[in-house]
Short mmCIF file of C-alpha atoms in Angstrom, two decimals:
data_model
loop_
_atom_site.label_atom_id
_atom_site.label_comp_id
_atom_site.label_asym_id
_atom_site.label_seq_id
_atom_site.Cartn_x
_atom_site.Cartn_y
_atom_site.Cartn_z
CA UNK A 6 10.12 23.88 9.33
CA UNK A 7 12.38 22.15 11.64
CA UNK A 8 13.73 19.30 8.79
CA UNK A 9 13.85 18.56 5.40
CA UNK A 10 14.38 15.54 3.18
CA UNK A 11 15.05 16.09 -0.78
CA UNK A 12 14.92 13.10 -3.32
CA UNK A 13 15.64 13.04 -6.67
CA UNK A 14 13.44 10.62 -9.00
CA UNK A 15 14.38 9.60 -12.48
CA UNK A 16 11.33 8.68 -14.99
CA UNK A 17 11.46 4.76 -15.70
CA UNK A 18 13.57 3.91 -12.63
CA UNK A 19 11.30 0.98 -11.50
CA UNK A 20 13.92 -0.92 -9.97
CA UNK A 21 14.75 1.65 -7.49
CA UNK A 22 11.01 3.60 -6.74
CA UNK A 23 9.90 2.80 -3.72
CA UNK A 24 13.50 4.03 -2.17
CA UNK A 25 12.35 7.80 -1.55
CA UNK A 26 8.99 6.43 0.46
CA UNK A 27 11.27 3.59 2.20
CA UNK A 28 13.57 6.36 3.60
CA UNK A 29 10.78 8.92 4.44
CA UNK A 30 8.97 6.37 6.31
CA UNK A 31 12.28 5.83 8.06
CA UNK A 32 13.09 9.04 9.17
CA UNK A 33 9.17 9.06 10.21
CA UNK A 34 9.37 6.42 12.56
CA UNK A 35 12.28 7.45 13.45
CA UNK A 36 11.06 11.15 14.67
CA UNK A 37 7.95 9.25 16.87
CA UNK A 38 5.33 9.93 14.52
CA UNK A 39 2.37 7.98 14.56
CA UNK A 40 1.65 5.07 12.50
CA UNK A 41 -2.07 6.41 11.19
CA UNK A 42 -0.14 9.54 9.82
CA UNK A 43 3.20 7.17 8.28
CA UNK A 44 0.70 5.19 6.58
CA UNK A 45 -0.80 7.95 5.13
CA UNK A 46 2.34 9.61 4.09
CA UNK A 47 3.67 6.42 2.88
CA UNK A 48 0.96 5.37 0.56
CA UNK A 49 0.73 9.43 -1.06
CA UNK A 50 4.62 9.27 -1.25
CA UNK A 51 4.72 6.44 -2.88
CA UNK A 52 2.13 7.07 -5.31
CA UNK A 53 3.92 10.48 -5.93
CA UNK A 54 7.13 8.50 -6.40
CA UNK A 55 5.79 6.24 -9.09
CA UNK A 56 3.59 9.01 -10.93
CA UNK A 57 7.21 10.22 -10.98
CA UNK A 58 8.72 7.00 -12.22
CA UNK A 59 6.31 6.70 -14.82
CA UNK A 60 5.25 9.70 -15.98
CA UNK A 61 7.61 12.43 -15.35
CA UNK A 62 10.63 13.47 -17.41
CA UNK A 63 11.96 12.92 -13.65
CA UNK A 64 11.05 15.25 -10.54
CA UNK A 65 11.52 15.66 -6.81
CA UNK A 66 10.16 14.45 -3.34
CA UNK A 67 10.42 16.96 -0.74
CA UNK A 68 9.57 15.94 2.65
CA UNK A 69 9.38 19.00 5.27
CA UNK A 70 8.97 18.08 9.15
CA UNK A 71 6.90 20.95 11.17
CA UNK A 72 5.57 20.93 14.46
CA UNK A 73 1.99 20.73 13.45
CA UNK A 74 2.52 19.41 10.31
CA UNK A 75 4.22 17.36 7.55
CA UNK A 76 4.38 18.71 4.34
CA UNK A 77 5.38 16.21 1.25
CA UNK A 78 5.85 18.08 -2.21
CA UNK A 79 6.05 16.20 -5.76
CA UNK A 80 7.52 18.10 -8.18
CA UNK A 81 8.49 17.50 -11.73
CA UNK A 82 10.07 19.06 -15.03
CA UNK A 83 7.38 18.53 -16.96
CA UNK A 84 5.56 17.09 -19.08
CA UNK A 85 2.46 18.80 -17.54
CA UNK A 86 -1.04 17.45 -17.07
CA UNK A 87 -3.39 18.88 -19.98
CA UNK A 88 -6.46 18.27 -18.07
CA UNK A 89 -6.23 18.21 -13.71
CA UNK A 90 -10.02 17.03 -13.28
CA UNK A 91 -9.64 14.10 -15.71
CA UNK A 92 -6.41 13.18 -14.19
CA UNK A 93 -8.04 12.91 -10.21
CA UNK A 94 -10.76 10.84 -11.92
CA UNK A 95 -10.38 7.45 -10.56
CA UNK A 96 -9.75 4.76 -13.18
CA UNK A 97 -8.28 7.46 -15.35
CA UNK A 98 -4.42 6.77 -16.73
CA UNK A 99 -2.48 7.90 -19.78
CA UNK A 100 -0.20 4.87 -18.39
CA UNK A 101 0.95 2.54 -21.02
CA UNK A 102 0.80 -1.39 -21.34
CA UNK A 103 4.42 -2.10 -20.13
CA UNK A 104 3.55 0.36 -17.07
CA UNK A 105 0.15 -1.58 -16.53
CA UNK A 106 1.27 -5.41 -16.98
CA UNK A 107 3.42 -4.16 -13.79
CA UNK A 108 0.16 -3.82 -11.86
CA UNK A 109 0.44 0.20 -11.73
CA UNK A 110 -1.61 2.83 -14.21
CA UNK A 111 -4.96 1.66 -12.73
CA UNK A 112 -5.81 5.54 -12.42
CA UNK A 113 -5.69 5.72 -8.82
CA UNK A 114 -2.49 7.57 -7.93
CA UNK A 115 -3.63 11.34 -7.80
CA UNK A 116 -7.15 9.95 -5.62
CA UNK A 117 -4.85 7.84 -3.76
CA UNK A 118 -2.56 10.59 -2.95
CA UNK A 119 -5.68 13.45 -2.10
CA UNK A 120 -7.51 10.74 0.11
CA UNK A 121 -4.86 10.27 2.17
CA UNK A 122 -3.69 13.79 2.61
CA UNK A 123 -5.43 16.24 4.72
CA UNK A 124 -4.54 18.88 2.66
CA UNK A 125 -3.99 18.36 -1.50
CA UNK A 126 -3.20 20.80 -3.93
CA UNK A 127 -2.21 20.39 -7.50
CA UNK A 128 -0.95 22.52 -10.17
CA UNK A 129 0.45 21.54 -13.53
CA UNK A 130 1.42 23.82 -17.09
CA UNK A 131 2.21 21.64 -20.05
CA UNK A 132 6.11 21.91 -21.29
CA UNK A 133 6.85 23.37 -17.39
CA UNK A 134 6.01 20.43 -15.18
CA UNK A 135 3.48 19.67 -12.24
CA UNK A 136 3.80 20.61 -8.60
CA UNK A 137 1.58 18.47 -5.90
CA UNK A 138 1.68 19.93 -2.61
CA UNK A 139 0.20 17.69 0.45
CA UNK A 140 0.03 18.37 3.85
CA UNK A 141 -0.66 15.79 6.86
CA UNK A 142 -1.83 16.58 10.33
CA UNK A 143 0.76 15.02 13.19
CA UNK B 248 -0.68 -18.01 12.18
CA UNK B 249 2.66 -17.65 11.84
CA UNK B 250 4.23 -17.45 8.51
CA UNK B 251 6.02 -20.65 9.84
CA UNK B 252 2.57 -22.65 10.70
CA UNK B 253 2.01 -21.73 6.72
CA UNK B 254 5.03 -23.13 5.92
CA UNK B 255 3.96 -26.66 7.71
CA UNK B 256 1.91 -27.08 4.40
CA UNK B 257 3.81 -28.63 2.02
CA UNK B 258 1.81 -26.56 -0.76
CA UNK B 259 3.93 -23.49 0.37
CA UNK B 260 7.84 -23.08 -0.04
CA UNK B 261 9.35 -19.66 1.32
CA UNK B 262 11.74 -18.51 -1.42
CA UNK B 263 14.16 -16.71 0.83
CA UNK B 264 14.07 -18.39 3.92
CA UNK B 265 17.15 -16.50 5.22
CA UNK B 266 14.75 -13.95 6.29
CA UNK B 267 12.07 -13.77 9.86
CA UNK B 268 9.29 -16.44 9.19
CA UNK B 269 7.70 -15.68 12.84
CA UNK B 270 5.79 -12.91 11.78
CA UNK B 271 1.94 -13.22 12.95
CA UNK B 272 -0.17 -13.34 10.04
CA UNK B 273 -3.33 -11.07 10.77
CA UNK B 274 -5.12 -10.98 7.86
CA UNK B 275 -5.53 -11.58 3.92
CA UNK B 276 -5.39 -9.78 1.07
CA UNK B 277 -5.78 -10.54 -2.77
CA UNK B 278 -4.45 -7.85 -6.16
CA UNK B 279 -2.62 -6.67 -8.32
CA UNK B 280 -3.05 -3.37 -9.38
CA UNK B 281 -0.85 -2.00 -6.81
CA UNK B 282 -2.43 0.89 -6.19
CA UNK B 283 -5.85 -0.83 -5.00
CA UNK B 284 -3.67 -2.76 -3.03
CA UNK B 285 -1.85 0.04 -1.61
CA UNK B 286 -5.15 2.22 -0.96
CA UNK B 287 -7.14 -1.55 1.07
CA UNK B 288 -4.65 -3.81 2.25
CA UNK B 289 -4.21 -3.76 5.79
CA UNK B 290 -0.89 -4.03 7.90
CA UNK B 291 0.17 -7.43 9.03
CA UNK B 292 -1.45 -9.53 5.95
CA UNK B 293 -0.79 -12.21 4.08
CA UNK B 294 -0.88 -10.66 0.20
CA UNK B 295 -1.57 -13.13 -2.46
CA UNK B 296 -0.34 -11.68 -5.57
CA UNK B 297 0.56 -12.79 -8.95
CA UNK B 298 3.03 -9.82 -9.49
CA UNK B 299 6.66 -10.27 -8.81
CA UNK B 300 8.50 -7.82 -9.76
CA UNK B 301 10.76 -6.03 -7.32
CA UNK B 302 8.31 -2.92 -6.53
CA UNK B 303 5.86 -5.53 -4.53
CA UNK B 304 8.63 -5.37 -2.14
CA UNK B 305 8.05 -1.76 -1.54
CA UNK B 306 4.06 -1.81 -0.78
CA UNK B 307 4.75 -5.01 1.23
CA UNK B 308 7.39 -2.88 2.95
CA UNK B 309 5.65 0.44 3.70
CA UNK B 310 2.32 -1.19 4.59
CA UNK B 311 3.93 -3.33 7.02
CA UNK B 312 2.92 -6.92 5.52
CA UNK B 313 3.79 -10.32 6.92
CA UNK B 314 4.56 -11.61 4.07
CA UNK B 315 3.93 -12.36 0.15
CA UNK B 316 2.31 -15.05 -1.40
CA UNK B 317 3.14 -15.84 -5.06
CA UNK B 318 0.19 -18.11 -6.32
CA UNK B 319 0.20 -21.10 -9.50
CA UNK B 320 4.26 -21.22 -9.51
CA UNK B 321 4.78 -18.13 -11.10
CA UNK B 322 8.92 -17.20 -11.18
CA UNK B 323 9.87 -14.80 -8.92
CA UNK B 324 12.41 -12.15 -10.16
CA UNK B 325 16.21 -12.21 -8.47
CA UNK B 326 15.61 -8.70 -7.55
CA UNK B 327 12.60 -9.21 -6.08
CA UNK B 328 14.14 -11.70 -3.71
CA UNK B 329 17.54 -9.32 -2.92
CA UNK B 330 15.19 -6.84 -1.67
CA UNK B 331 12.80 -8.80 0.17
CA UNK B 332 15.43 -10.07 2.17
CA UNK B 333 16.83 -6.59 2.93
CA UNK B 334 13.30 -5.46 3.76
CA UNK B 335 12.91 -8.80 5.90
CA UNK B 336 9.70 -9.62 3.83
CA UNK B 337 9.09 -13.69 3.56
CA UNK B 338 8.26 -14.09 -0.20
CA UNK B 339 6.36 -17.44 -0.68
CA UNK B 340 5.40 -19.69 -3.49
CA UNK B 341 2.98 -22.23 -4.10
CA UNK B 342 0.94 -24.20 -7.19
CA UNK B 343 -1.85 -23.02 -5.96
CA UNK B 344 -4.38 -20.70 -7.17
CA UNK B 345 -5.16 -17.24 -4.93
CA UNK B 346 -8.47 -18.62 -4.19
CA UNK B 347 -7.14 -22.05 -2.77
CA UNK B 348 -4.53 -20.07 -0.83
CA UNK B 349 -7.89 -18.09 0.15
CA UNK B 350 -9.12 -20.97 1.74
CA UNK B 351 -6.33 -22.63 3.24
CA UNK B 352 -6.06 -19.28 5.09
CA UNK B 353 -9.31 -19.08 5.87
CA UNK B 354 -9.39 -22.60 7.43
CA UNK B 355 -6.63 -21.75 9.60
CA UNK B 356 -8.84 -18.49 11.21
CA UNK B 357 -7.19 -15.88 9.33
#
C-alpha cells in the first residue's frame, strides 16, 4: 500500500459524520481517481461512518491507497452484531426513533455499503466489536 | 436550469445566498431516509427534502448535488447553513409542497 488515511469516529457525533467521507473523497480526487469508483467509496464510507455514529461505542475508518486497489476498513470497539445475516437484510435496523426522525436507520447501511464495494467482508463478536473490510477496483 | 433561473420564482428563496447559485441543475430527486437517497440520487440534482439537519449537507456534498430544496417552510438548522456554505451547497426554501416543487421542475425540462 502506497497511502493511508486513519479516522477516528465517536458514537453520537452527528454534527461532525460525514467529515471522514468528506476528506477521503478529497484525497480521492485529489490522487486522479475516477468518479464511478469516488462515488462508490463515498456512499460505503459514509454509510460506515454513520453505522459508526450511531451504533458503535466509536470505531475507525481506514482508507488504504494501492495500485490496483482501494481498500476502506470500518472498525469498531464493540458492541458486536448478534446476528450478520439479519443485519445485511435490507429494511433491517436496531436504530432507534431519535436516529430515525433524522432520516437514517432505514436498514440499508450494511447493503448499501456491500453493493457498492467490489469486495465486502464482515466480521463481528459481541462485547469485541465489528470489523468491515471493503475493497474497490481503481 | 440554473439554480438562479429557480430562484426567478418568487416561490423559492436561497437561504445562504453567499454561496455559487450557477450550478446547472440536471435532474430531481425526492427523500428522506438518507440512505435511499444516498444509494438513487444522481449527481447534479435538485434534492427536495424535508430533512434539515446538518448531515444533508454531507450526502448533498459527496454525491455532488446542485443544490437542496427545503419544501412547506420547514426551519432550517444554523448548522446546516454554516456547512452548506463551506461545502458551496445552495440550500433553498419554499411553501411549497415536494410535489409542487416536482412540477415546477418538471415544467422547466428538468
Amino acid at each position: 500500500m502506497s497511502y493511508e488515511l486513519v479516522f477516528d469516529v465517536e458514537r453520537g457525533d452527528f454534527d461532525t459524520a460525514g467529515e471522514a467521507s468528506r476528506k477521503i473523497k478529497r484525497t480521492l480526487q485529489q490522487l486522479g481517481i475516477s468518479n464511478k469508483v469516488i462515488r462508490k467509496v463515498s456512499i460505503a464510507g459514509y454509510e460506515g461512518e454513520m453505522n459508526l455514529a450511531i451504533h458503535s461505542a466509536g470505531g475507525k475508518i481506514i482508507l488504504e491507497v494501492g495500485e490496483e486497489e482501494l481498500v476502506l476498513t470500518i472498525e469498531d470497539t464493540g458492541p458486536g452484531i448478534a446476528n450478520i445475516d439479519l443485519a445485511m437484510t435490507a429494511g433491517w435496523s436496531t436504530a432507534g426513533d431519535e436516529v430515525r426522525q433524522m432520516g437514517f436507520g432505514a436498514g440499508m447501511g450494511l447493503p448499501n455499503m456491500k453493493n457498492n464495494a467490489d469486495n465486502f467482508q464482515i466480521s463481528s463478536k459481541i462485547g469485541e466489536g465489528t470489523k468491515i473490510v471493503m475493497k474497490f477496483l481503481v | 436550469m440554473k439554480v438562479s433561473g429557480l430562484l426567478e420564482n418568487k416561490e423559492f428563496k436561497c437561504l445562504n445566498p453567499q454561496v455559487g447559485i450557477e450550478g446547472v441543475i440536471k435532474s430531481g430527486y425526492v427523500g428522506d431516509l438518507l440512505s435511499w437517497v444516498m444509494a438513487n440520487a444522481g449527481n447534479g440534482c435538485a434534492w427536495v427534502t424535508i430533512q434539515t439537519h446538518v448531515n444533508i449537507i454531507a450526502v448533498a456534498t459527496l454525491l455532488e448535488m446542485t443544490c437542496v430544496i427545503i419544501p412547506e417552510g420547514a426551519e432550517v438548522e444554523e448548522s446546516t447553513l454554516e456547512r452548506a456554505i463551506i461545502e458551496d451547497i445552495p440550500i433553498l426554501t419554499t411553501g411549497l409542497n415536494a410535489y409542487e416543487v416536482c412540477k415546477i421542475l418538471g415544467n422547466a425540462g428538468i
